[in-house]
């Protein structure tokens, strides 16, 4: 399936994530889905609260940035696998999106961004009838 999400003539499967902005070793894991009616971006933000990150829209760029701070610094630590630090992820939003109707939710460390397609795009579906 072709998609405008991420740029011209890019397929969704081949180009995830569409645009990455560097971080210091930690980026939230993200899933992106396209449905008939829109796009859904889900980002895992474990251990973060709403005030720990920002979600901004600038023209057609949706940017998620923030910081996961280490609260339990311990000089006796023997193993450290959890990742901390500042992060930033950006995504190019397609022209077919209705930016005025973007909806977000954040629960249990999961940020969900729902971006509907404009009504004009949804109505472009053409049915072909065979004789």
PDB file of C-alpha atoms in Angstrom:
ATOM      1  CA  UNK A   1       0.000   0.000   0.000  1.00  0.00           C
ATOM      2  CA  UNK A   2       1.376   3.408  -0.911  1.00  0.00           C
ATOM      3  CA  UNK A   3       1.229   6.185   1.622  1.00  0.00           C
ATOM      4  CA  UNK A   4       1.987   9.859   1.793  1.00  0.00           C
ATOM      5  CA  UNK A   5       3.108   9.513   5.400  1.00  0.00           C
ATOM      6  CA  UNK A   6       6.799  10.333   5.360  1.00  0.00           C
ATOM      7  CA  UNK A   7       7.091  11.903   1.942  1.00  0.00           C
ATOM      8  CA  UNK A   8       6.544  11.399  -1.734  1.00  0.00           C
ATOM      9  CA  UNK A   9       6.180   7.873  -3.068  1.00  0.00           C
ATOM     10  CA  UNK A  10       7.367   6.196   0.120  1.00  0.00           C
ATOM     11  CA  UNK A  11       5.736   3.008   1.275  1.00  0.00           C
ATOM     12  CA  UNK A  12       4.938   2.765   4.951  1.00  0.00           C
ATOM     13  CA  UNK A  13       6.722  -0.524   5.495  1.00  0.00           C
ATOM     14  CA  UNK A  14       9.974   0.518   3.819  1.00  0.00           C
ATOM     15  CA  UNK A  15      10.454   3.895   5.478  1.00  0.00           C
ATOM     16  CA  UNK A  16       9.653   3.613   9.199  1.00  0.00           C
ATOM     17  CA  UNK A  17      10.473   5.879  10.874  1.00  0.00           C
ATOM     18  CA  UNK A  18      10.101   8.645   8.312  1.00  0.00           C
ATOM     19  CA  UNK A  19      12.502  11.115   9.830  1.00  0.00           C
ATOM     20  CA  UNK A  20      14.697  10.616  12.849  1.00  0.00           C
ATOM     21  CA  UNK A  21      16.234  13.411  14.823  1.00  0.00           C
ATOM     22  CA  UNK A  22      19.262  12.327  16.838  1.00  0.00           C
ATOM     23  CA  UNK A  23      19.270  11.489  20.501  1.00  0.00           C
ATOM     24  CA  UNK A  24      21.780  10.402  23.101  1.00  0.00           C
ATOM     25  CA  UNK A  25      21.219   6.670  22.893  1.00  0.00           C
ATOM     26  CA  UNK A  26      17.525   6.571  23.734  1.00  0.00           C
ATOM     27  CA  UNK A  27      14.502   7.025  21.531  1.00  0.00           C
ATOM     28  CA  UNK A  28      10.944   6.021  22.295  1.00  0.00           C
ATOM     29  CA  UNK A  29       9.788   2.979  20.340  1.00  0.00           C
ATOM     30  CA  UNK A  30       7.094   3.988  17.864  1.00  0.00           C
ATOM     31  CA  UNK A  31       4.472   2.152  15.810  1.00  0.00           C
ATOM     32  CA  UNK A  32       2.715   3.876  12.907  1.00  0.00           C
ATOM     33  CA  UNK A  33      -0.420   2.589  11.246  1.00  0.00           C
ATOM     34  CA  UNK A  34      -2.433   3.830   8.304  1.00  0.00           C
ATOM     35  CA  UNK A  35      -6.126   3.088   8.135  1.00  0.00           C
ATOM     36  CA  UNK A  36      -8.772   4.018   5.612  1.00  0.00           C
ATOM     37  CA  UNK A  37      -9.683   7.011   7.781  1.00  0.00           C
ATOM     38  CA  UNK A  38      -6.300   8.212   9.008  1.00  0.00           C
ATOM     39  CA  UNK A  39      -2.982   7.555  10.682  1.00  0.00           C
ATOM     40  CA  UNK A  40      -2.141   6.441  14.223  1.00  0.00           C
ATOM     41  CA  UNK A  41       1.230   6.985  15.881  1.00  0.00           C
ATOM     42  CA  UNK A  42       1.851   5.139  19.169  1.00  0.00           C
ATOM     43  CA  UNK A  43       4.973   5.918  21.202  1.00  0.00           C
ATOM     44  CA  UNK A  44       6.170   4.061  24.299  1.00  0.00           C
ATOM     45  CA  UNK A  45       7.247   6.489  27.013  1.00  0.00           C
ATOM     46  CA  UNK A  46       7.803   4.253  30.058  1.00  0.00           C
ATOM     47  CA  UNK A  47       8.274   6.040  33.347  1.00  0.00           C
ATOM     48  CA  UNK A  48       7.371   9.454  31.933  1.00  0.00           C
ATOM     49  CA  UNK A  49       4.587  11.822  32.937  1.00  0.00           C
ATOM     50  CA  UNK A  50       2.811  14.270  30.620  1.00  0.00           C
ATOM     51  CA  UNK A  51       5.016  17.100  31.860  1.00  0.00           C
ATOM     52  CA  UNK A  52       8.193  15.193  30.847  1.00  0.00           C
ATOM     53  CA  UNK A  53       7.640  15.568  27.089  1.00  0.00           C
ATOM     54  CA  UNK A  54       6.233  17.911  24.442  1.00  0.00           C
ATOM     55  CA  UNK A  55       4.378  17.128  21.242  1.00  0.00           C
ATOM     56  CA  UNK A  56       4.474  19.966  18.712  1.00  0.00           C
ATOM     57  CA  UNK A  57       3.227  20.457  15.178  1.00  0.00           C
ATOM     58  CA  UNK A  58       5.161  22.836  12.921  1.00  0.00           C
ATOM     59  CA  UNK A  59       3.780  22.954   9.373  1.00  0.00           C
ATOM     60  CA  UNK A  60       3.800  19.260   8.435  1.00  0.00           C
ATOM     61  CA  UNK A  61       6.326  18.092  11.061  1.00  0.00           C
ATOM     62  CA  UNK A  62       5.093  16.434  14.239  1.00  0.00           C
ATOM     63  CA  UNK A  63       7.846  16.375  16.877  1.00  0.00           C
ATOM     64  CA  UNK A  64       7.933  14.441  20.133  1.00  0.00           C
ATOM     65  CA  UNK A  65      10.707  15.508  22.488  1.00  0.00           C
ATOM     66  CA  UNK A  66      11.489  15.335  26.143  1.00  0.00           C
ATOM     67  CA  UNK A  67      13.763  13.828  28.732  1.00  0.00           C
ATOM     68  CA  UNK A  68      13.711  10.665  30.781  1.00  0.00           C
ATOM     69  CA  UNK A  69      15.602  11.512  33.964  1.00  0.00           C
ATOM     70  CA  UNK A  70      17.439   9.053  36.135  1.00  0.00           C
ATOM     71  CA  UNK A  71      16.107   9.383  39.663  1.00  0.00           C
ATOM     72  CA  UNK A  72      17.898   6.520  41.392  1.00  0.00           C
ATOM     73  CA  UNK A  73      21.594   7.287  40.937  1.00  0.00           C
ATOM     74  CA  UNK A  74      23.605   4.815  42.965  1.00  0.00           C
ATOM     75  CA  UNK A  75      27.375   4.419  43.058  1.00  0.00           C
ATOM     76  CA  UNK A  76      26.944   0.728  43.929  1.00  0.00           C
ATOM     77  CA  UNK A  77      25.091  -0.143  40.735  1.00  0.00           C
ATOM     78  CA  UNK A  78      26.253  -3.448  39.264  1.00  0.00           C
ATOM     79  CA  UNK A  79      24.148  -3.504  36.094  1.00  0.00           C
ATOM     80  CA  UNK A  80      22.461  -0.688  34.188  1.00  0.00           C
ATOM     81  CA  UNK A  81      20.300  -1.532  31.183  1.00  0.00           C
ATOM     82  CA  UNK A  82      17.620   1.142  31.388  1.00  0.00           C
ATOM     83  CA  UNK A  83      18.128   4.121  29.109  1.00  0.00           C
ATOM     84  CA  UNK A  84      17.827   7.757  30.124  1.00  0.00           C
ATOM     85  CA  UNK A  85      18.391  11.151  28.592  1.00  0.00           C
ATOM     86  CA  UNK A  86      16.904  13.607  26.152  1.00  0.00           C
ATOM     87  CA  UNK A  87      15.088  12.370  23.077  1.00  0.00           C
ATOM     88  CA  UNK A  88      13.511  13.784  19.959  1.00  0.00           C
ATOM     89  CA  UNK A  89      11.498  12.046  17.229  1.00  0.00           C
ATOM     90  CA  UNK A  90       9.985  13.854  14.249  1.00  0.00           C
ATOM     91  CA  UNK A  91       7.505  12.657  11.648  1.00  0.00           C
ATOM     92  CA  UNK A  92       6.432  14.225   8.375  1.00  0.00           C
ATOM     93  CA  UNK A  93       2.646  14.455   8.264  1.00  0.00           C
ATOM     94  CA  UNK A  94       1.139  13.944   4.795  1.00  0.00           C
ATOM     95  CA  UNK A  95      -0.906  16.557   2.968  1.00  0.00           C
ATOM     96  CA  UNK A  96      -3.897  14.234   3.174  1.00  0.00           C
ATOM     97  CA  UNK A  97      -4.078  14.682   6.974  1.00  0.00           C
ATOM     98  CA  UNK A  98      -6.631  16.910   8.658  1.00  0.00           C
ATOM     99  CA  UNK A  99      -4.327  18.754  11.072  1.00  0.00           C
ATOM    100  CA  UNK A 100      -7.231  20.524  12.781  1.00  0.00           C
ATOM    101  CA  UNK A 101      -8.610  17.238  14.108  1.00  0.00           C
ATOM    102  CA  UNK A 102      -5.496  15.600  15.591  1.00  0.00           C
ATOM    103  CA  UNK A 103      -6.304  13.827  18.863  1.00  0.00           C
ATOM    104  CA  UNK A 104      -3.909  12.571  21.537  1.00  0.00           C
ATOM    105  CA  UNK A 105      -4.124  10.363  24.588  1.00  0.00           C
ATOM    106  CA  UNK A 106      -1.503   9.330  27.137  1.00  0.00           C
ATOM    107  CA  UNK A 107      -2.076   6.438  29.506  1.00  0.00           C
ATOM    108  CA  UNK A 108       0.253   3.984  31.257  1.00  0.00           C
ATOM    109  CA  UNK A 109       3.317   5.262  29.390  1.00  0.00           C
ATOM    110  CA  UNK A 110       1.745   4.991  25.926  1.00  0.00           C
ATOM    111  CA  UNK A 111       1.204   8.121  23.828  1.00  0.00           C
ATOM    112  CA  UNK A 112      -1.319   7.693  21.038  1.00  0.00           C
ATOM    113  CA  UNK A 113      -1.701  10.315  18.292  1.00  0.00           C
ATOM    114  CA  UNK A 114      -4.658   9.921  15.931  1.00  0.00           C
ATOM    115  CA  UNK A 115      -4.518  11.933  12.708  1.00  0.00           C
ATOM    116  CA  UNK A 116      -7.620  11.713  10.515  1.00  0.00           C
ATOM    117  CA  UNK A 117      -7.462  12.036   6.750  1.00  0.00           C
ATOM    118  CA  UNK A 118      -9.342  14.935   5.222  1.00  0.00           C
ATOM    119  CA  UNK A 119     -12.819  14.149   3.894  1.00  0.00           C
ATOM    120  CA  UNK A 120     -11.698  14.954   0.339  1.00  0.00           C
ATOM    121  CA  UNK A 121      -9.074  12.203   0.450  1.00  0.00           C
ATOM    122  CA  UNK A 122     -11.476   9.628   1.880  1.00  0.00           C
ATOM    123  CA  UNK A 123     -13.969  10.316  -0.907  1.00  0.00           C
ATOM    124  CA  UNK A 124     -11.433   9.592  -3.661  1.00  0.00           C
ATOM    125  CA  UNK A 125     -12.062   5.866  -3.518  1.00  0.00           C
ATOM    126  CA  UNK A 126     -13.173   4.654  -6.957  1.00  0.00           C
ATOM    127  CA  UNK A 127     -15.008   1.392  -7.509  1.00  0.00           C
ATOM    128  CA  UNK A 128     -14.465  -0.372 -10.802  1.00  0.00           C
ATOM    129  CA  UNK A 129     -17.296  -2.471 -12.203  1.00  0.00           C
ATOM    130  CA  UNK A 130     -16.685  -5.223 -14.728  1.00  0.00           C
ATOM    131  CA  UNK A 131     -19.070  -6.174 -17.533  1.00  0.00           C
TER     132      UNK A 131
END
